[in-house]
Tab-separated table of N, CA, C and O in Angstrom:
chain	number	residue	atom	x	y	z
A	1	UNK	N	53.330	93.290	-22.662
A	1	UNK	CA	52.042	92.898	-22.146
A	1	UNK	C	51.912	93.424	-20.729
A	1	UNK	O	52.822	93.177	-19.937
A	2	UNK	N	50.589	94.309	-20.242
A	2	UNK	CA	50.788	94.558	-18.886
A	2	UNK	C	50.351	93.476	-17.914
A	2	UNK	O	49.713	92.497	-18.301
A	3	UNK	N	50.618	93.618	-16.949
A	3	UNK	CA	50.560	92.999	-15.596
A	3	UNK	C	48.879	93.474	-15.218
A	3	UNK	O	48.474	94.570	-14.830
A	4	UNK	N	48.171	92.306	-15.472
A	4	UNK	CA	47.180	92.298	-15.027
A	4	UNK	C	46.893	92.051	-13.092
A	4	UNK	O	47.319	91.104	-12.432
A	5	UNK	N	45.897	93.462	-12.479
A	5	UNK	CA	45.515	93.786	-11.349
A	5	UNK	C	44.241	93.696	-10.822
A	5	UNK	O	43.713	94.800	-10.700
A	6	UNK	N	43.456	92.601	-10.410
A	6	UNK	CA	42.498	92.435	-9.850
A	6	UNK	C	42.253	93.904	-9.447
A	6	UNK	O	43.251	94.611	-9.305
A	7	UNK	N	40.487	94.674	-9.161
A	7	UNK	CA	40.037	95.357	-8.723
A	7	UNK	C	39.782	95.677	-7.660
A	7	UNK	O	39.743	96.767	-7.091
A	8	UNK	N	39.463	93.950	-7.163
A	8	UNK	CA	39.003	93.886	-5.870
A	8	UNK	C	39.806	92.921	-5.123
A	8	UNK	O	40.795	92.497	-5.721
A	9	UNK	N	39.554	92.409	-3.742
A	9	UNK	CA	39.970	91.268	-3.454
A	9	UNK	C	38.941	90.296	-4.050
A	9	UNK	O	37.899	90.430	-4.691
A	10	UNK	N	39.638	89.287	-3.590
A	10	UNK	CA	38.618	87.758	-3.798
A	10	UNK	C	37.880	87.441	-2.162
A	10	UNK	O	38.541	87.346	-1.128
A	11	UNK	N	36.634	87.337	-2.243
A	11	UNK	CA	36.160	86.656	-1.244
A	11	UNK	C	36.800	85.690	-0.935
A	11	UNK	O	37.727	85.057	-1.439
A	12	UNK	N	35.802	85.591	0.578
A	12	UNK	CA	36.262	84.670	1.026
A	12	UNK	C	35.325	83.122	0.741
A	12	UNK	O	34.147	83.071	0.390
A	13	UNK	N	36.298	81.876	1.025
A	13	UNK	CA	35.653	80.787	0.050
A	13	UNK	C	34.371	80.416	1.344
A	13	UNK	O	34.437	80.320	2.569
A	14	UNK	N	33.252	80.283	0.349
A	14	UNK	CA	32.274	79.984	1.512
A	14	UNK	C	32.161	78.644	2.341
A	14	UNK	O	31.967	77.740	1.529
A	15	UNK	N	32.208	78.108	3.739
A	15	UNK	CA	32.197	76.663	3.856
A	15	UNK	C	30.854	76.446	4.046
A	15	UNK	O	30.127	77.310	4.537
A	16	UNK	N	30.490	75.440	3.722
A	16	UNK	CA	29.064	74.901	4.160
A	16	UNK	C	28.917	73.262	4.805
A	16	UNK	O	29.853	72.824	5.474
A	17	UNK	N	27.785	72.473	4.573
A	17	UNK	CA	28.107	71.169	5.065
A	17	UNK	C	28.989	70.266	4.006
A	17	UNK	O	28.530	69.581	3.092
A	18	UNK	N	30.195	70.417	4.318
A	18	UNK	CA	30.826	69.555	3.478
A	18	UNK	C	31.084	68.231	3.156
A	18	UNK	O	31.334	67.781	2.037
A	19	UNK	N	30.976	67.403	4.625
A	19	UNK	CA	30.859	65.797	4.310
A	19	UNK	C	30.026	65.553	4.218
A	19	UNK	O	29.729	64.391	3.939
A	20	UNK	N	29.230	66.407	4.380
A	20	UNK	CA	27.334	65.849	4.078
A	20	UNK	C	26.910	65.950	2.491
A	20	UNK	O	26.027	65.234	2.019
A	21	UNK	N	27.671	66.964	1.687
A	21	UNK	CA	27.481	67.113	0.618
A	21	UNK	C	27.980	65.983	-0.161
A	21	UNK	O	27.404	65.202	-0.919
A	22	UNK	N	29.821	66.145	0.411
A	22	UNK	CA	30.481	64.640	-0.387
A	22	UNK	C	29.758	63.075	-0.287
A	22	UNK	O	29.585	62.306	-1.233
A	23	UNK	N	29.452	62.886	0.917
A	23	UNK	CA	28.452	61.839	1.628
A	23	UNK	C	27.622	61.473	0.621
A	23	UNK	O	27.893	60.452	-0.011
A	24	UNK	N	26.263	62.377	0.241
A	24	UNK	CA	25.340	62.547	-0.428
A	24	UNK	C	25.750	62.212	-1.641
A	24	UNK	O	25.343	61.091	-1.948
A	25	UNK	N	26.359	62.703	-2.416
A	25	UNK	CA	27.234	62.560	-3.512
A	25	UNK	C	27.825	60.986	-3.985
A	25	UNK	O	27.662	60.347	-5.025
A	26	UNK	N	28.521	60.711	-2.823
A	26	UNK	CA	28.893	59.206	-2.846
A	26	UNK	C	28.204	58.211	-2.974
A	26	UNK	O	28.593	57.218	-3.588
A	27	UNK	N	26.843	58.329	-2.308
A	27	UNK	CA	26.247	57.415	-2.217
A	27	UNK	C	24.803	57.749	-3.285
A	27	UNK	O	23.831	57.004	-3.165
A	28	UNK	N	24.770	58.654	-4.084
A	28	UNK	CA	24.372	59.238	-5.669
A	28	UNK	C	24.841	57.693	-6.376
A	28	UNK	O	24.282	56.602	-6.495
A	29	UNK	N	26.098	58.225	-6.739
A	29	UNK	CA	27.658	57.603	-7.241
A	29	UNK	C	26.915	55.845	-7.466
A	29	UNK	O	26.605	55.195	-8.464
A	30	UNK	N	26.857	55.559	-5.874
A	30	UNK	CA	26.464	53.995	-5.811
A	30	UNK	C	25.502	53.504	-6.245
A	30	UNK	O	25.338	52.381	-6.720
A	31	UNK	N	24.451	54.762	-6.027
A	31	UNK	CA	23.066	53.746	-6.390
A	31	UNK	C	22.882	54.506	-7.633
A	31	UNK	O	21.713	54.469	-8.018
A	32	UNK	N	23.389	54.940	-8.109
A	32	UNK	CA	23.468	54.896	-9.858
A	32	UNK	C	24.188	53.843	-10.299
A	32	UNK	O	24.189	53.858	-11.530
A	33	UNK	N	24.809	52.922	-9.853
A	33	UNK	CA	25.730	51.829	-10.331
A	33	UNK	C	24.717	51.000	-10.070
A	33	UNK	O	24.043	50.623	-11.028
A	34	UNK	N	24.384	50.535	-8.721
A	34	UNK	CA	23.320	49.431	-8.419
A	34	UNK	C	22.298	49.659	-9.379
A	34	UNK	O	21.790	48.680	-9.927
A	35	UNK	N	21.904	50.864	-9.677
A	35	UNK	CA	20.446	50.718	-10.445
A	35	UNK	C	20.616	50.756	-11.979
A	35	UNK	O	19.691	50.988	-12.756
A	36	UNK	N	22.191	50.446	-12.418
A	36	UNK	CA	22.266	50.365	-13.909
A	36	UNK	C	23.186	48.500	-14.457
A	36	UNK	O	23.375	47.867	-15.496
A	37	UNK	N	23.480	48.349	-12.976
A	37	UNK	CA	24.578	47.075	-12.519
A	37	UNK	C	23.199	45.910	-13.415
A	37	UNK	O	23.678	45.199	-14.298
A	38	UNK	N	21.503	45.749	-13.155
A	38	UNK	CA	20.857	44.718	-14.000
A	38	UNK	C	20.979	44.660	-15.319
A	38	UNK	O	21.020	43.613	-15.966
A	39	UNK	N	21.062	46.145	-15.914
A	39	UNK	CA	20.964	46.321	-17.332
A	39	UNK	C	22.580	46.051	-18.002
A	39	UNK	O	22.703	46.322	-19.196
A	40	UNK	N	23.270	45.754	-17.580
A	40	UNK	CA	24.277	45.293	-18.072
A	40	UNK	C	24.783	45.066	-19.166
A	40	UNK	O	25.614	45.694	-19.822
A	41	UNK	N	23.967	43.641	-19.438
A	41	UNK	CA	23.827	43.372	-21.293
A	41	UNK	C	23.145	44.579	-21.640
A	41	UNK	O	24.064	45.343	-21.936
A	42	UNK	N	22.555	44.916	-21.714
A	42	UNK	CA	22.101	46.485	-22.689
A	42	UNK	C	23.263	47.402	-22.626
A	42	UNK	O	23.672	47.851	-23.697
A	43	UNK	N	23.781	47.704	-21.657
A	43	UNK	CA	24.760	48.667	-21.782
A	43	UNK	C	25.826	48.365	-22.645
A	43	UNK	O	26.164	49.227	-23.456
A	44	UNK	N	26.589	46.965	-22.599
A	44	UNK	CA	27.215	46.204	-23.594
A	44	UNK	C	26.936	46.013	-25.161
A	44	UNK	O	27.718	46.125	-26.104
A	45	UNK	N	25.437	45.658	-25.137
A	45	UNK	CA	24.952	45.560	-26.458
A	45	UNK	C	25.303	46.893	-27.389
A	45	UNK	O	25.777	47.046	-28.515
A	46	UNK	N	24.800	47.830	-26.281
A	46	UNK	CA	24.901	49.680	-27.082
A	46	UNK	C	26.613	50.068	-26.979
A	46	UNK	O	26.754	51.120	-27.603
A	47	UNK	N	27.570	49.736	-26.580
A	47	UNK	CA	28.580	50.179	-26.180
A	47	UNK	C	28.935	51.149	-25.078
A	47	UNK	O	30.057	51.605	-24.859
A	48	UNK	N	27.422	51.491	-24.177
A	48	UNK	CA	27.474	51.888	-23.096
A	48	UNK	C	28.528	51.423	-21.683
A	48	UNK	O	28.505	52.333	-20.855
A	49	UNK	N	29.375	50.299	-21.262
A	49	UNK	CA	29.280	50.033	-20.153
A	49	UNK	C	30.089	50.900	-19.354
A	49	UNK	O	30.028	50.910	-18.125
A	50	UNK	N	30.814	51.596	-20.005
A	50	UNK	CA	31.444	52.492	-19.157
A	50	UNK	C	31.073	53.895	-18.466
A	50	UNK	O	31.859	54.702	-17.971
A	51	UNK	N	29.314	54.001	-18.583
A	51	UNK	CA	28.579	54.755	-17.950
A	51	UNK	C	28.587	53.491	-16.237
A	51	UNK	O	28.979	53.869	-15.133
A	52	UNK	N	28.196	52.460	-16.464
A	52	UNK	CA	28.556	51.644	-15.241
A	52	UNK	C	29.830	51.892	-14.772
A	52	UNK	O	29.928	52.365	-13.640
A	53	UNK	N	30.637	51.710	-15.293
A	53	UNK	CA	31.807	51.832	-14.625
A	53	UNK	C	32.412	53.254	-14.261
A	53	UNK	O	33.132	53.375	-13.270
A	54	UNK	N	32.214	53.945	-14.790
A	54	UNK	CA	32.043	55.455	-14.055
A	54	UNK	C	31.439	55.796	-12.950
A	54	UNK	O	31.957	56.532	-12.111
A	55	UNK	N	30.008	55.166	-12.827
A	55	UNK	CA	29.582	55.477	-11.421
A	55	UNK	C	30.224	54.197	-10.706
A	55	UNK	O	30.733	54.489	-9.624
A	56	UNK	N	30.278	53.437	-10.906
A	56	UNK	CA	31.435	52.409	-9.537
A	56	UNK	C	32.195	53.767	-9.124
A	56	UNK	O	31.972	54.490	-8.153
A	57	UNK	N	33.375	53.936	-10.371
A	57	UNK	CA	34.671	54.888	-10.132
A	57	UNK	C	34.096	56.123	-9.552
A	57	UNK	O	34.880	56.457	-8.664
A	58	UNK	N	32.929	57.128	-9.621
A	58	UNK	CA	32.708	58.236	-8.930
A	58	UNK	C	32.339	57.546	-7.514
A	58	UNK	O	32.988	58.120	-6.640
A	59	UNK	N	31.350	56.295	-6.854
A	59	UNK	CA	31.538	56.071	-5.472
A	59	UNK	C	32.811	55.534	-4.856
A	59	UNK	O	33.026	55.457	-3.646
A	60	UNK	N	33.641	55.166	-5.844
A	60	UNK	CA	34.973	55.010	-4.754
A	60	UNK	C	35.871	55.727	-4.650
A	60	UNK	O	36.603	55.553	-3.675
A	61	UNK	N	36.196	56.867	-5.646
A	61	UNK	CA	36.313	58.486	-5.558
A	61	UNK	C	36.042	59.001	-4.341
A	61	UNK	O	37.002	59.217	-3.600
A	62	UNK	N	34.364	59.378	-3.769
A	62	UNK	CA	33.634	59.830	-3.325
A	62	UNK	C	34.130	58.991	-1.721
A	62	UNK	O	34.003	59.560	-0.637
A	63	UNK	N	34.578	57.867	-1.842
A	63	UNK	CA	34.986	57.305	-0.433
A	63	UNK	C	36.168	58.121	-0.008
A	63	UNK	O	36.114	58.818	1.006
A	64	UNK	N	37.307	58.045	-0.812
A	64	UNK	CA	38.382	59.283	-0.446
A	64	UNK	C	38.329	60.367	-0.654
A	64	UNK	O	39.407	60.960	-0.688
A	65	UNK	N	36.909	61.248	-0.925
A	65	UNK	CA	36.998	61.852	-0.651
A	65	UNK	C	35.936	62.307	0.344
A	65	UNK	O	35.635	63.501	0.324
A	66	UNK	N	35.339	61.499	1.206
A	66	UNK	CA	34.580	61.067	2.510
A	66	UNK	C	35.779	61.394	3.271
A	66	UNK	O	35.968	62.543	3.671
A	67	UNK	N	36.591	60.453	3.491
A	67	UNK	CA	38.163	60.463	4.325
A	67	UNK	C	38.765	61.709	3.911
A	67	UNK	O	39.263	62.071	4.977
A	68	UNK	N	38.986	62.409	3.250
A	68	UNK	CA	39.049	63.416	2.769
A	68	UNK	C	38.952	64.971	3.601
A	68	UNK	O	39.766	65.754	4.090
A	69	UNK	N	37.678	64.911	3.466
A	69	UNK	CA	36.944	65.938	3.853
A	69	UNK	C	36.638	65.827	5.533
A	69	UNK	O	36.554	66.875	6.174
A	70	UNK	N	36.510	64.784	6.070
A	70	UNK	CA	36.149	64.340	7.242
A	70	UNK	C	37.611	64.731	8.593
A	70	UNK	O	37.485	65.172	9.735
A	71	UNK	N	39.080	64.279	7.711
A	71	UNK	CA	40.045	64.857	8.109
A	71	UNK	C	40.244	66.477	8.243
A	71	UNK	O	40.628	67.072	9.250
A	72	UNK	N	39.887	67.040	6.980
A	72	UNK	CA	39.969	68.691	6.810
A	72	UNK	C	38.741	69.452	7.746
A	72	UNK	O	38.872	70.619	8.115
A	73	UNK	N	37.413	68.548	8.107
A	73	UNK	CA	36.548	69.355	8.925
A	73	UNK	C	36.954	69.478	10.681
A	73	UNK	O	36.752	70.402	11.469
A	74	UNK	N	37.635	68.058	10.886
A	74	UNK	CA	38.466	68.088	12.122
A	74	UNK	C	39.454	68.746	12.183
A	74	UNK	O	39.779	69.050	13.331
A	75	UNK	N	40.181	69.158	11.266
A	75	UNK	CA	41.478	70.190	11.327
A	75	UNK	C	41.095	71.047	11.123
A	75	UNK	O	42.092	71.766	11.189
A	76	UNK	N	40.393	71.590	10.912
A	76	UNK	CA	39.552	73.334	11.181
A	76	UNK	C	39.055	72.866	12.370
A	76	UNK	O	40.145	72.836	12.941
A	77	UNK	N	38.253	72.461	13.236
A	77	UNK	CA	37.807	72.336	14.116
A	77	UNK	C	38.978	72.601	15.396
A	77	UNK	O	38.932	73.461	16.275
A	78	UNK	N	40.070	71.504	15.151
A	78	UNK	CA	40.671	71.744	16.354
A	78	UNK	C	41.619	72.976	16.328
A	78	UNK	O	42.278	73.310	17.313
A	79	UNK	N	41.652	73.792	14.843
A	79	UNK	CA	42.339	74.740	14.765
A	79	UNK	C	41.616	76.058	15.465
A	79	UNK	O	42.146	77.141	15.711
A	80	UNK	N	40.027	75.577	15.754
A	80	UNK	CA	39.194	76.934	16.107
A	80	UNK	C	39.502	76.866	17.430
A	80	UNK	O	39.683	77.893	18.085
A	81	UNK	N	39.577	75.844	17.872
A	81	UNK	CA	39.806	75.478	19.301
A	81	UNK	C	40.861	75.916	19.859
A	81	UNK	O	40.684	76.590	20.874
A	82	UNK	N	42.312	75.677	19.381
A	82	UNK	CA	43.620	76.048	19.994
A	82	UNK	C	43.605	77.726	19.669
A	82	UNK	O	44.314	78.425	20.394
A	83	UNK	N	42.800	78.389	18.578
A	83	UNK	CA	42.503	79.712	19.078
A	83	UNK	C	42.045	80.049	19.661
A	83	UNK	O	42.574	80.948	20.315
A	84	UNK	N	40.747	79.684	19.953
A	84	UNK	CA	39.813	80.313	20.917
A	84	UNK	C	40.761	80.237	22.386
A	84	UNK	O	40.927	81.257	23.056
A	85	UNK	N	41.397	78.810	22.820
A	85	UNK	CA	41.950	78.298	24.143
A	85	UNK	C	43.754	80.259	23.858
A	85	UNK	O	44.439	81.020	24.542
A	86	UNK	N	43.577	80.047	22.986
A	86	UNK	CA	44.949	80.917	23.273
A	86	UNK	C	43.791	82.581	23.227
A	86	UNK	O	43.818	83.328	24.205
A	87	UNK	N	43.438	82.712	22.746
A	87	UNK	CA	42.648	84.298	22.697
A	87	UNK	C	41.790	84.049	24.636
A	87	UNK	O	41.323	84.868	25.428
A	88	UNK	N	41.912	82.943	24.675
A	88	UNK	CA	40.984	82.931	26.514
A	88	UNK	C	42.065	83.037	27.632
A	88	UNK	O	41.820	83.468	28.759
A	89	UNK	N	43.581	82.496	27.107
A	89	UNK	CA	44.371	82.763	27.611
A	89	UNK	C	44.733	84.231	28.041
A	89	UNK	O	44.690	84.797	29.133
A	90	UNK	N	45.186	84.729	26.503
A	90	UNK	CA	45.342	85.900	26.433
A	90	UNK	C	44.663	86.923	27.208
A	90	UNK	O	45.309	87.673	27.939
A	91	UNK	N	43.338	87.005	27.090
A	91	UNK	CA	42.472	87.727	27.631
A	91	UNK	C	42.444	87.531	29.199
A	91	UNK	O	42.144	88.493	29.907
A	92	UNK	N	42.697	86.517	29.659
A	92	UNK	CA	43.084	86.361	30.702
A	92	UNK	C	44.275	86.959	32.245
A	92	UNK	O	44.249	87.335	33.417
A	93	UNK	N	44.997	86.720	31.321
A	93	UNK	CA	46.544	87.182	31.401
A	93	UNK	C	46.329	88.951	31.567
A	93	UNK	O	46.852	89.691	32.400
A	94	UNK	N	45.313	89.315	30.391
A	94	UNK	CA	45.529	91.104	30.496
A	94	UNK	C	44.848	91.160	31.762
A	94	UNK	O	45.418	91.664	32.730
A	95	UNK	N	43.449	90.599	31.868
A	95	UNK	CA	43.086	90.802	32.903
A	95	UNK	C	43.647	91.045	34.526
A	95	UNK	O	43.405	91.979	35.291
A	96	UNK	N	44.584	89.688	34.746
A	96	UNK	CA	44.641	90.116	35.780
A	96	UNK	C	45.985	91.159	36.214
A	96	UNK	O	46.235	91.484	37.375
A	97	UNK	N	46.565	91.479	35.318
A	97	UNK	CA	47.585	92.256	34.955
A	97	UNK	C	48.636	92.479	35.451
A	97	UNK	O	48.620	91.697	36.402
A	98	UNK	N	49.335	92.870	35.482
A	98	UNK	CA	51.066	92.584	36.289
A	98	UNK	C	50.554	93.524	38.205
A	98	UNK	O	51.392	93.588	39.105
């Protein structure tokens, strides 16, 4: 069997607003629970209830992964930072030169 060789590279992964997305998402999650939490007995009657209990389980999902994401946007953040502070260094340093 040969050894399969990508053509190209792979992009790069795009970031966008990410706790705002998960955020949004989470709180989807909840008020799909709140707004199915009256119908209850119906969901029971049909053998539905575990459409309720799925959205509980996707907003408390959606909480770790709030905490989640909220950790990983600060660790890129302070990672842009201790570069930028070392590339200002650097640039610095050539400047004023031996």
């Amino acid at each position: 069997m040969a050894k399969w060789t990508p053509a190209h590279e792979a992009p790069e992964p795009l970031e966008g607003p990410v706790v705002a997305t998960i955020t949004g998402g989470t709180i989807i999650w909840f008020v799909l629970f709140l707004v199915q939490l009256p119908f209850y007995g119906w969901f029971d009657d049909h053998g539905h209830v575990w459409w309720v209990w799925t959205c509980l389980a996707g907003g408390g999902l959606g909480l770790i992964g709030i905490w989640y994401v909220r950790g990983r946007d600060a660790a890129l953040k302070r990672h842009a930072a201790r570069q930028a502070l070392e590339e200002s260094d650097a640039s610095g340093a050539r400047a004023e030169g031996p």
